[in-house]
Short mmCIF file of C-alpha atoms in Angstrom, two decimals:
data_model
loop_
_atom_site.label_atom_id
_atom_site.label_comp_id
_atom_site.label_asym_id
_atom_site.label_seq_id
_atom_site.Cartn_x
_atom_site.Cartn_y
_atom_site.Cartn_z
CA UNK I 21 127.16 11.83 105.18
CA UNK I 22 123.81 11.08 106.79
CA UNK I 23 125.06 12.49 110.10
CA UNK I 24 125.97 15.76 108.37
CA UNK I 25 122.52 16.05 106.77
CA UNK I 26 120.76 15.37 110.07
CA UNK I 27 122.96 17.94 111.83
CA UNK I 28 122.20 20.53 109.17
CA UNK I 29 118.46 19.91 109.46
CA UNK I 30 118.68 20.22 113.26
CA UNK I 31 120.53 23.54 112.96
CA UNK I 32 117.93 24.82 110.46
CA UNK I 33 115.10 23.85 112.82
CA UNK I 34 116.80 25.59 115.76
CA UNK I 35 117.36 28.69 113.63
CA UNK I 36 113.73 28.73 112.48
CA UNK I 37 112.48 28.23 116.04
CA UNK I 38 114.72 31.05 117.31
CA UNK I 39 113.47 33.44 114.63
CA UNK I 40 109.86 32.51 115.36
CA UNK I 41 110.24 33.00 119.11
CA UNK I 42 112.06 36.30 118.60
CA UNK I 43 109.32 37.54 116.25
CA UNK I 44 106.56 36.62 118.70
CA UNK I 45 108.36 38.29 121.61
CA UNK I 46 109.01 41.41 119.51
CA UNK I 47 105.34 41.59 118.52
CA UNK I 48 104.20 41.11 122.12
CA UNK I 49 106.49 43.86 123.43
CA UNK I 50 105.43 46.21 120.62
CA UNK I 51 101.76 45.48 121.26
CA UNK I 52 102.07 46.20 124.98
CA UNK I 53 104.04 49.42 124.42
CA UNK I 54 101.21 50.92 122.31
CA UNK I 55 98.58 50.71 125.05
CA UNK I 56 95.91 49.98 122.47
CA UNK I 57 92.31 50.47 123.51
CA UNK I 58 90.72 47.52 121.72
CA UNK I 59 87.42 47.99 123.54
CA UNK I 60 87.05 51.54 122.24
CA UNK I 61 87.91 50.37 118.74
CA UNK I 62 85.18 47.71 118.85
CA UNK I 63 82.53 50.09 120.23
CA UNK I 64 83.37 52.81 117.69
CA UNK I 65 83.73 50.48 114.71
CA UNK I 66 80.05 50.92 113.88
CA UNK I 67 80.57 54.67 113.38
CA UNK I 68 82.95 53.95 110.53
CA UNK I 69 80.01 53.11 108.29
CA UNK I 70 78.70 56.65 108.67
CA UNK I 71 81.96 58.05 107.34
CA UNK I 72 82.12 55.46 104.57
CA UNK I 73 78.56 56.28 103.48
CA UNK I 74 79.48 59.97 103.24
CA UNK I 75 82.53 59.11 101.15
CA UNK I 76 80.30 57.31 98.68
CA UNK I 77 79.19 60.73 97.41
CA UNK I 78 81.45 62.08 94.67
CA UNK I 79 81.41 65.71 93.54
CA UNK I 80 82.87 66.16 90.06
CA UNK I 81 82.28 69.91 90.03
CA UNK I 82 85.84 70.46 91.29
CA UNK I 83 87.36 67.84 89.00
CA UNK I 84 89.34 70.35 86.86
CA UNK I 85 90.99 71.75 90.00
CA UNK I 86 91.73 68.25 91.30
CA UNK I 87 93.26 67.14 88.00
CA UNK I 88 95.40 70.29 87.83
CA UNK I 89 96.64 69.63 91.37
CA UNK I 90 97.37 66.01 90.45
CA UNK I 91 99.39 67.15 87.45
CA UNK I 92 101.38 69.46 89.71
CA UNK I 93 102.23 66.55 92.01
CA UNK I 94 103.27 64.43 89.03
CA UNK I 95 105.40 67.27 87.64
CA UNK I 96 107.23 67.66 90.96
CA UNK I 97 107.82 63.89 91.10
CA UNK I 98 109.12 63.75 87.51
CA UNK I 99 111.49 66.71 87.97
CA UNK I 100 112.76 65.31 91.27
CA UNK I 101 113.30 61.93 89.61
CA UNK I 102 115.11 63.44 86.61
CA UNK I 103 117.67 65.40 88.59
CA UNK I 104 118.05 62.64 91.17
CA UNK I 105 118.55 60.07 88.40
CA UNK I 106 121.43 61.99 86.84
CA UNK I 107 123.16 62.40 90.20
CA UNK I 108 122.55 58.75 91.12
CA UNK I 109 124.03 57.36 87.89
CA UNK I 110 127.19 59.41 88.40
CA UNK I 111 127.55 58.46 92.07
CA UNK I 112 126.79 54.77 91.57
CA UNK I 113 129.69 54.19 89.18
CA UNK I 114 132.05 55.87 91.62
CA UNK I 115 130.62 53.96 94.60
CA UNK I 116 130.52 50.47 93.06
CA UNK I 117 133.35 48.42 94.57
CA UNK I 118 134.27 46.70 91.29
CA UNK I 119 134.81 49.92 89.29
CA UNK I 120 135.39 52.69 91.84
CA UNK I 121 138.52 54.78 91.17
CA UNK I 122 139.01 55.26 94.94
CA UNK I 123 137.86 52.98 97.76
CA UNK I 124 137.74 55.85 100.26
CA UNK I 125 135.42 57.85 98.01
CA UNK I 126 133.29 54.73 97.50
CA UNK I 127 132.95 54.23 101.26
CA UNK I 128 132.04 57.90 101.73
CA UNK I 129 129.32 57.78 99.07
CA UNK I 130 127.84 54.56 100.45
CA UNK I 131 127.87 55.98 103.97
CA UNK I 132 126.21 59.22 102.84
CA UNK I 133 123.54 57.29 100.95
CA UNK I 134 122.89 55.17 104.03
CA UNK I 135 122.34 58.34 106.07
CA UNK I 136 119.97 59.76 103.44
CA UNK I 137 117.96 56.53 103.34
CA UNK I 138 117.73 56.34 107.13
CA UNK I 139 116.00 59.72 107.32
CA UNK I 140 112.37 59.77 106.02
CA UNK I 141 111.59 61.92 102.99
CA UNK I 142 109.17 63.97 105.06
CA UNK I 143 111.98 64.99 107.42
CA UNK I 144 114.19 66.04 104.51
CA UNK I 145 111.21 67.95 103.17
CA UNK I 146 110.71 69.85 106.42
CA UNK I 147 114.40 70.77 106.52
CA UNK I 148 114.26 72.06 102.94
CA UNK I 149 111.09 74.04 103.71
CA UNK I 150 112.84 75.62 106.68
CA UNK I 151 115.55 76.83 104.28
CA UNK I 152 113.59 77.69 101.13
CA UNK I 153 110.04 78.12 102.37
CA UNK I 154 106.89 76.47 101.08
CA UNK I 155 106.41 75.75 97.40
CA UNK I 156 107.19 73.43 94.51
CA UNK I 157 110.95 74.17 94.61
CA UNK I 158 111.24 72.80 98.13
CA UNK I 159 109.17 69.78 97.13
CA UNK I 160 111.35 69.00 94.14
CA UNK I 161 114.61 69.31 96.10
CA UNK I 162 113.19 67.08 98.83
CA UNK I 163 112.38 64.42 96.22
CA UNK I 164 115.84 64.79 94.62
CA UNK I 165 117.42 63.93 97.98
CA UNK I 166 115.09 60.94 98.39
CA UNK I 167 115.76 59.77 94.83
CA UNK I 168 119.53 59.98 95.23
CA UNK I 169 119.37 57.91 98.41
CA UNK I 170 117.18 55.25 96.79
CA UNK I 171 118.62 54.96 93.29
CA UNK I 172 122.31 55.29 94.18
CA UNK I 173 122.06 52.25 96.45
CA UNK I 174 120.05 50.27 93.88
CA UNK I 175 122.29 51.22 90.95
CA UNK I 176 125.47 50.49 92.90
CA UNK I 177 124.21 47.01 93.78
CA UNK I 178 123.32 46.37 90.11
CA UNK I 179 126.82 47.37 88.99
CA UNK I 180 128.52 45.28 91.66
CA UNK I 181 126.43 42.24 90.65
CA UNK I 182 128.21 42.27 87.27
CA UNK I 183 131.44 41.16 88.93
CA UNK I 184 134.94 41.77 87.59
CA UNK I 185 135.03 39.66 84.39
CA UNK I 186 134.08 42.40 81.93
CA UNK I 187 136.15 45.01 83.75
CA UNK I 188 139.30 42.87 83.83
CA UNK I 189 138.87 41.89 80.18
CA UNK I 190 138.65 45.52 79.09
CA UNK I 191 141.56 46.54 81.29
CA UNK I 192 143.79 44.00 79.59
CA UNK I 193 143.09 45.78 76.29
CA UNK I 194 144.21 49.07 77.80
CA UNK I 195 140.75 50.61 78.23
CA UNK I 196 140.48 53.46 80.70
CA UNK I 197 137.93 53.93 83.50
CA UNK I 198 135.51 56.03 81.45
CA UNK I 199 135.70 53.66 78.47
CA UNK I 200 134.97 50.67 80.70
CA UNK I 201 131.95 52.42 82.19
CA UNK I 202 130.48 53.59 78.87
CA UNK I 203 131.20 50.57 76.65
CA UNK I 204 131.44 47.75 79.18
CA UNK I 205 129.09 48.40 82.10
CA UNK I 206 126.32 50.73 80.98
CA UNK I 207 124.97 48.35 78.26
CA UNK I 208 124.74 45.60 80.92
CA UNK I 209 122.91 47.67 83.54
CA UNK I 210 120.42 49.54 81.34
CA UNK I 211 117.55 47.16 82.10
CA UNK I 212 117.96 47.06 85.91
CA UNK I 213 118.49 50.84 85.91
CA UNK I 214 115.21 51.35 84.02
CA UNK I 215 113.37 48.94 86.33
CA UNK I 216 114.60 50.72 89.46
CA UNK I 217 113.78 54.11 87.94
CA UNK I 218 110.22 53.02 87.11
CA UNK I 219 109.73 51.79 90.67
CA UNK I 220 111.09 55.06 92.04
CA UNK I 221 108.72 57.04 89.80
CA UNK I 222 105.74 55.32 91.44
CA UNK I 223 107.21 55.95 94.89
CA UNK I 224 108.04 59.55 93.95
CA UNK I 225 104.48 60.35 92.93
CA UNK I 226 103.19 58.91 96.20
CA UNK I 227 105.79 60.94 98.12
CA UNK I 228 104.86 64.05 96.16
CA UNK I 229 101.24 63.61 97.21
CA UNK I 230 102.29 63.22 100.84
CA UNK I 231 104.53 66.29 100.63
CA UNK I 232 101.54 68.33 99.54
CA UNK I 233 100.16 67.81 103.02
CA UNK I 234 103.05 69.76 104.57
CA UNK I 235 102.87 72.83 102.38
CA UNK I 236 104.03 71.81 98.91
CA UNK I 237 101.67 72.53 96.02
CA UNK I 238 99.80 69.62 94.56
CA UNK I 239 96.91 67.32 95.24
CA UNK I 240 98.09 66.57 98.78
CA UNK I 241 97.57 70.21 99.72
CA UNK I 242 94.09 70.13 98.18
CA UNK I 243 93.28 66.96 100.12
CA UNK I 244 94.33 68.57 103.41
CA UNK I 245 92.03 71.54 102.76
CA UNK I 246 89.10 69.22 102.05
CA UNK I 247 89.83 67.19 105.19
CA UNK I 248 89.92 70.38 107.25
CA UNK I 249 86.46 71.34 105.97
CA UNK I 250 85.07 67.77 106.25
CA UNK I 251 84.09 68.06 102.60
CA UNK I 252 83.52 64.34 102.06
CA UNK I 253 82.40 64.67 98.44
CA UNK I 254 85.59 66.53 97.54
CA UNK I 255 87.69 64.05 99.52
CA UNK I 256 86.13 61.17 97.57
CA UNK I 257 86.89 62.85 94.25
CA UNK I 258 90.51 63.45 95.23
CA UNK I 259 90.97 59.86 96.45
CA UNK I 260 89.44 58.55 93.21
CA UNK I 261 91.81 60.67 91.10
CA UNK I 262 94.83 59.59 93.16
CA UNK I 263 93.85 55.92 92.89
CA UNK I 264 93.25 56.14 89.12
CA UNK I 265 96.54 57.96 88.56
CA UNK I 266 98.62 55.51 90.59
CA UNK I 267 96.94 52.56 88.85
CA UNK I 268 97.63 54.09 85.43
CA UNK I 269 101.27 54.80 86.32
CA UNK I 270 101.76 51.21 87.48
CA UNK I 271 100.21 49.78 84.30
CA UNK I 272 102.33 52.00 82.05
CA UNK I 273 105.49 51.22 84.04
CA UNK I 274 104.92 47.47 83.87
CA UNK I 275 104.29 47.56 80.13
CA UNK I 276 107.33 49.77 79.55
CA UNK I 277 109.56 47.38 81.51
CA UNK I 278 108.24 44.39 79.52
CA UNK I 279 108.76 46.24 76.24
CA UNK I 280 112.33 47.17 77.13
#
């Protein structure tokens, strides 16, 4: 018994040492491959205070325009989340291994979701823009794709975590697939589904802001214009609005999850 414990501890130490060495080597190789100019960074670090001092000036004269742009970004994120949520719920119950009506279809959905998740939202956005042109429609569709990739995987994992007990019990009573999903599984996954959706809403708003920088309407587009003109006062106002909005969304999401 003691020999087994000592052997296990030795294996754990070897594993930890291997991971540590691998991490250090990976960092060292990555650091060398970047050809970082640390000397230039140190000599130019003092100039950062000049930029920071300019950003301390806030111009609220354009606040109505900034708020309107922020609302546009939120609207795109909410619409993208809504349509993506509906698609994700449908796909997740088909993809979950414990309830899927067809294992081949389940594997196809999981593989497709893996491909979607492996490609950054910005890349999907650029492909949609190439097809539909610039505008809010392209932004929303880009976020729908991102949402489906994120939520389908999360929802599928939540369903599979339930196991087979409830499903087998309902099958013995003669319940069909749809009845099992509606009456047996959905009540058990409502809370994790809401939690994942709230998290994706926060991510979606941030993505919507980023998408504005590549041609989609919203506060990201307004920020890019201000950066192009070196309008530091306007940049500060936009950053302040973005920060306040994201903080408010996080607070509301956390309280909603606790309430539910």
